[in-house]
Coordinates of C-alpha atoms and ligand atoms in Angstrom, one line a residue:
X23 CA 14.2 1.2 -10.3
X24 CA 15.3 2.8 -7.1
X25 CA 14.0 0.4 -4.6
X26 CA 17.1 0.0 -2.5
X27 CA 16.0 3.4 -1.4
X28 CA 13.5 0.8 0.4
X29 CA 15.5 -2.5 -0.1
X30 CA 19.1 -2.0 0.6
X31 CA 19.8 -5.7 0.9
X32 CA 17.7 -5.8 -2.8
X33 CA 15.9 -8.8 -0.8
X34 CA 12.7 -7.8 -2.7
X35 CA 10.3 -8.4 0.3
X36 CA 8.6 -5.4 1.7
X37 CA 6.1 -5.0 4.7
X38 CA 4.4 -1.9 4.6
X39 CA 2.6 -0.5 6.8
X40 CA -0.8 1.3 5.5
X41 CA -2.3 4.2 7.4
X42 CA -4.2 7.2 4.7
X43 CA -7.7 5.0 5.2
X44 CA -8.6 8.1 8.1
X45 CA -9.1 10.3 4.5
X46 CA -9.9 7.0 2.5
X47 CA -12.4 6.0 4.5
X48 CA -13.3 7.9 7.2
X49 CA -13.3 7.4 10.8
X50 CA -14.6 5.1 11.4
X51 CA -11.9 2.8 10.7
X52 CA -10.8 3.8 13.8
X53 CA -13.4 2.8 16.0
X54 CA -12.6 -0.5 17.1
X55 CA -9.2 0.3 18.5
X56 CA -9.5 4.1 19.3
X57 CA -5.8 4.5 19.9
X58 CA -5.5 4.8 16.6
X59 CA -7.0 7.2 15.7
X60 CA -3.6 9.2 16.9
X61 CA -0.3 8.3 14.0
X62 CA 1.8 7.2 17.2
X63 CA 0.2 4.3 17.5
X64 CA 0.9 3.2 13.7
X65 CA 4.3 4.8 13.9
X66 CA 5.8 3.3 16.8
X67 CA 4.4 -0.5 16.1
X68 CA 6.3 0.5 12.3
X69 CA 9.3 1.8 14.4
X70 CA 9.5 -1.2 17.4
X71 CA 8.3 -4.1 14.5
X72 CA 10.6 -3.2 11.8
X73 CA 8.3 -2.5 8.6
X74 CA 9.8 -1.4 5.7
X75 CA 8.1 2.0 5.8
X76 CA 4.6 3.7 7.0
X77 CA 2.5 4.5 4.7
X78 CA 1.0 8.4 4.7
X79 CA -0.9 11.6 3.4
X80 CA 1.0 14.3 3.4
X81 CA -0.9 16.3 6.2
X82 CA -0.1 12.9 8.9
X83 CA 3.4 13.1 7.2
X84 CA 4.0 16.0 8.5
X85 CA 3.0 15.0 11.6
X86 CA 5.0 12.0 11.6
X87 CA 8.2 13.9 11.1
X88 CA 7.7 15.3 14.7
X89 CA 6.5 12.5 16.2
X90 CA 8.6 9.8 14.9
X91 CA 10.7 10.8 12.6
X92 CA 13.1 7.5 12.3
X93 CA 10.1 6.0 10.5
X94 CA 10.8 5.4 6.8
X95 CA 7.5 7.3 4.9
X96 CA 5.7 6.4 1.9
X97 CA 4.3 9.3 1.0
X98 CA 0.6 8.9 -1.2
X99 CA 0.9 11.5 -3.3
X100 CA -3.1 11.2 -4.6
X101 CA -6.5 10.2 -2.2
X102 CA -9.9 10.9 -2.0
X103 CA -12.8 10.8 1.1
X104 CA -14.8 8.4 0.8
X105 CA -18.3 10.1 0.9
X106 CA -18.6 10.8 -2.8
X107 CA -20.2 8.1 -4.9
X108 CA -19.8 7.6 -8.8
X109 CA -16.9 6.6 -11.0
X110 CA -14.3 7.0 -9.0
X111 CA -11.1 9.6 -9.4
X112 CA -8.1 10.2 -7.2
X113 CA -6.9 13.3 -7.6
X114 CA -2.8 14.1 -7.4
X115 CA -2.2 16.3 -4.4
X116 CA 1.4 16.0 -3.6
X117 CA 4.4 16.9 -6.2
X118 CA 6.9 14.0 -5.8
X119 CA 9.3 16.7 -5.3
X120 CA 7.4 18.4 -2.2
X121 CA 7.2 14.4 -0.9
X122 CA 11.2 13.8 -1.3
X123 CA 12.7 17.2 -0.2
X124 CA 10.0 18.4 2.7
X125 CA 8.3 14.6 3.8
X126 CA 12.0 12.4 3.3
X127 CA 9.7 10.1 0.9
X128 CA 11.9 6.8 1.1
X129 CA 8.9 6.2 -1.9
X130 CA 6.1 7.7 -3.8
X131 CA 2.6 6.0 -3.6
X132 CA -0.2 6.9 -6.3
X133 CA -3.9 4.8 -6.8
X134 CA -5.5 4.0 -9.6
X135 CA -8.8 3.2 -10.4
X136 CA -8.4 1.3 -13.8
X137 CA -11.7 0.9 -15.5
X138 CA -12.9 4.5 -13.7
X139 CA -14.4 6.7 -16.6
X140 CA -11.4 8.9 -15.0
X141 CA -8.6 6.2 -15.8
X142 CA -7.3 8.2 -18.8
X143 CA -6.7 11.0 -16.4
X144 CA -5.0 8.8 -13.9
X145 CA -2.7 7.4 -16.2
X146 CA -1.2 10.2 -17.2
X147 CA -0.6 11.4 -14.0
X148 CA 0.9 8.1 -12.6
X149 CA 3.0 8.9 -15.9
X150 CA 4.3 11.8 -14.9
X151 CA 4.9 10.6 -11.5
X152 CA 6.8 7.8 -12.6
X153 CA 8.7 10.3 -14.5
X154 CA 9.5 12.8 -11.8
X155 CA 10.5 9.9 -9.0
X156 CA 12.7 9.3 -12.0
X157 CA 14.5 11.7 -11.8
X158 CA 14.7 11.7 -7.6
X159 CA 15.5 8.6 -7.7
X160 CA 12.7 7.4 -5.3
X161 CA 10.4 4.0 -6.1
X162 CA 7.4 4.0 -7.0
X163 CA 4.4 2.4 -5.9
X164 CA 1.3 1.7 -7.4
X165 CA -2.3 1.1 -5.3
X166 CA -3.9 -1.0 -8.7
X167 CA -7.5 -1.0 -7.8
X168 CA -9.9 -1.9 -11.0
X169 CA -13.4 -0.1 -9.7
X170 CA -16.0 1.2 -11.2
X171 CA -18.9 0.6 -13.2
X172 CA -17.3 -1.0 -16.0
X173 CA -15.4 -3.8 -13.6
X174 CA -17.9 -6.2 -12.7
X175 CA -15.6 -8.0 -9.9
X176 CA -12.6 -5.7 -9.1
X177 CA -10.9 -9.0 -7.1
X178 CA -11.4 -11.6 -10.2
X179 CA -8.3 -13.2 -11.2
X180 CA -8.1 -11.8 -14.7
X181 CA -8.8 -8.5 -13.2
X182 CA -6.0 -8.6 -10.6
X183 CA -3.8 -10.1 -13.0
X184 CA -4.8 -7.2 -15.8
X185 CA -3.7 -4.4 -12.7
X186 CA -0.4 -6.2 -11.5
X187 CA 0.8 -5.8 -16.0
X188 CA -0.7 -2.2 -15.4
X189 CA 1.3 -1.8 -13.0
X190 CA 4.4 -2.8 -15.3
X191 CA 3.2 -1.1 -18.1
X192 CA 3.3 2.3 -16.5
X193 CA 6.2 2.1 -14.8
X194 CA 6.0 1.3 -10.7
X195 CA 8.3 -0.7 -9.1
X196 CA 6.1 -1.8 -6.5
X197 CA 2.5 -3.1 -7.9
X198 CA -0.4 -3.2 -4.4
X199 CA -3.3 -5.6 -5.4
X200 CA -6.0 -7.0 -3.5
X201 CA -6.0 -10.9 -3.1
X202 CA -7.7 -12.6 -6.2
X203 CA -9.0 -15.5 -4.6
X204 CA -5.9 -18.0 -4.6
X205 CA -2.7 -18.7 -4.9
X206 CA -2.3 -19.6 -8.5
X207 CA -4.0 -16.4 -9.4
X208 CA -1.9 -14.5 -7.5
X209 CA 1.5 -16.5 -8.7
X210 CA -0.2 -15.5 -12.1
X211 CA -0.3 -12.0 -11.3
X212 CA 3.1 -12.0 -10.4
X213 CA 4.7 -13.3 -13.3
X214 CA 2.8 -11.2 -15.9
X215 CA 3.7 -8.3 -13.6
X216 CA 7.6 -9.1 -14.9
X217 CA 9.9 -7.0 -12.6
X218 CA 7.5 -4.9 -11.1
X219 CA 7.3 -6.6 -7.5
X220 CA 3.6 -7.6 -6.3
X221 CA 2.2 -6.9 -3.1
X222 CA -1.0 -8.1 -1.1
X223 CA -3.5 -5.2 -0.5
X224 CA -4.4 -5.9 3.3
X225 CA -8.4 -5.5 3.1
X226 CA -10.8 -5.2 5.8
X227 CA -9.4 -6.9 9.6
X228 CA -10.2 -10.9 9.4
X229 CA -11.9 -12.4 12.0
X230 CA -8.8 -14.1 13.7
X231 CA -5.1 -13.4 13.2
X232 CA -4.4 -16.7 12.0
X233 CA -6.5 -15.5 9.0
X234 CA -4.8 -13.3 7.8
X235 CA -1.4 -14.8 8.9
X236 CA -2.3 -17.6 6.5
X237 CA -3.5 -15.3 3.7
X238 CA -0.2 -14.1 4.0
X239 CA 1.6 -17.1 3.9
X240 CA 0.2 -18.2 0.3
X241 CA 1.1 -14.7 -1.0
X242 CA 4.5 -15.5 -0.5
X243 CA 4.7 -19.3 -1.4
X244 CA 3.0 -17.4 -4.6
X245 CA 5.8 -15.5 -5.4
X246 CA 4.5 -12.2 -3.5
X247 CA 6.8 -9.7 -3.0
X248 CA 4.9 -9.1 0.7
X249 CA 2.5 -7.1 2.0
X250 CA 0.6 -3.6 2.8
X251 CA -1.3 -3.9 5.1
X252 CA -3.4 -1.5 7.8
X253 CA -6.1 -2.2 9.3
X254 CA -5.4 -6.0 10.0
X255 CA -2.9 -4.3 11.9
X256 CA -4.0 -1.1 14.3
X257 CA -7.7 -2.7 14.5
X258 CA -6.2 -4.4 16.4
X259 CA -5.9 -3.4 20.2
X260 CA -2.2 -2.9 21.1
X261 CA -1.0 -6.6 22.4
X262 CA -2.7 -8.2 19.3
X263 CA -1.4 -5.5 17.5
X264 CA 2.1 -6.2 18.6
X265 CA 1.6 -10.1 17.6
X266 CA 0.3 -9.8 14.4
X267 CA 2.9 -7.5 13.5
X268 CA 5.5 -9.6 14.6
X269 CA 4.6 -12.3 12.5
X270 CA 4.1 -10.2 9.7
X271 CA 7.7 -8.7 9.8
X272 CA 8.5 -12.2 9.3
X273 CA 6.6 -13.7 7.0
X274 CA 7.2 -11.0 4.7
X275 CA 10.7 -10.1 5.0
X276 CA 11.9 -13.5 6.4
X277 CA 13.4 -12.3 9.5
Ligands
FBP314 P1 -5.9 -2.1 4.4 O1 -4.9 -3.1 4.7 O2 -6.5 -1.5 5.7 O3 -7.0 -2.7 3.5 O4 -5.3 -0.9 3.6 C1 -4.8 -1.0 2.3 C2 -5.4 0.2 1.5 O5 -4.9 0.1 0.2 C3 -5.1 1.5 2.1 O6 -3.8 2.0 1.7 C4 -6.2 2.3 1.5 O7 -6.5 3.4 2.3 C5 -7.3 1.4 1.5 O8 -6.8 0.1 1.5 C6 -8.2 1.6 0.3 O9 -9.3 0.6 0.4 P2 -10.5 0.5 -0.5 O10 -10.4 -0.8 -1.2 O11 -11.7 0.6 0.4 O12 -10.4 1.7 -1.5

């Protein structure tokens, strides 16, 4: 509803750029490029690239208003580590409110785990979040990630095309969803996601560039709205880095 908070030209095309795996995941993420393991790296390839925004916890957030603080923030406003195993939850930890008036949150972020024995309790938070960016008038946007022991394949078509219309359903402008295989799925998961805008989910750093360039490519001849990615991105060591970034910017937001 707000998304020229993000979008001032209302292009609808974003390219964010994802960086809350250190908590999602662990460190180990950062491993093969150990630069980035430090937010400066991320921040200034978001800053010199032109991404739409950066995507953060609020503790990096914090530290990304010193360090760079010309770099539009997503702020996630819910995470988890990712040492516990079982159904999974992802717990609010940031009011919208502390996001927009201490973090300058150009957007809200929230995950859900649909399927999760924990889903009803995720809804009604995303509810209530939806609500509250509301009334800030700041986007939202929704990590849509079916998981747990109920979802057999959290990346089949039906699946990804059942969490683009949650996406709708709740309320986010912005629906993240990991890449269901082609592109009809995914142009299918873009229409029954109505006007909530669909976005690829980056996933785990492909082999080659090219890979992922290309992955790209049939998001957006799919209707895709563009892209958040991370690791695909600051995996990568800083001159490949720099490249693929490039040709994200401009695959995604046609510039
Ligand atoms: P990547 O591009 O690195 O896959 O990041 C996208 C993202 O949604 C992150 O925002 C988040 O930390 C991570 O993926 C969650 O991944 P998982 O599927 O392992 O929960």
């Amino acid at each position: 509803m707000f998304l020229e908070k993000l979008d001032p030209e209302a292009r609808g095309r974003f390219a964010f750029l994802a960086y809350d795996q250190g908590l999602e995941h662990g460190p180990d993420d950062f491993r093969g490029n150990p630069e980035s393991a430090s937010p400066r790296f991320v921040l200034e390839l978001a800053r010199d690239f032109g991404y739409t925004a950066v995507v953060l916890q609020q503790g990096v957030a914090l530290a990304a208003r010193r360090i760079c603080p010309e770099v539009a923030r997503v702020i996630k406003l819910n995470g988890k580590a990712g040492l516990a195993r079982g159904e999974p939850y992802s717990p609010l930890l940031c009011p919208v409110e502390y996001a927009v008036s201490e973090l300058s949150a150009r957007a809200v972020g929230y995950t859900l785990y649909p399927g999760s024995e924990h889903e009803p309790l995720m809804f009604r938070e995303f509810a209530q979040v939806v609500r509250d960016a509301g009334r800030l008038g700041v986007p939202v946007v929704a990590w849509v990630y079916p998981r747990g022991k109920a979802v057999a394949n959290d990346s089949a078509p039906e699946v990804i095309a059942y969490a683009a219309r949650i996406a709708y359903e709740l309320g986010a402008d912005i629906a993240k969803v990991k890449w269901p295989g082609d592109r009809e799925a995914f142009r299918w998961a873009c229409r029954v996601a109505a006007e909530t805008k669909v976005v690829l989910s980056g996933g785990p750093t492909t082999e080659s560039r090219q890979e992922f360039v290309d992955l790209l490519t049939q998001v957006m001849e799919a209707g895709g709205a563009g892209v958040a990615v991370g690791r695909n991105v600051w995996q990568r060591p800083l001159a490949d880095a720099q490249v693929i970034s490039k040709e994200i910017v401009r695959i995604a937001l046609g510039r």
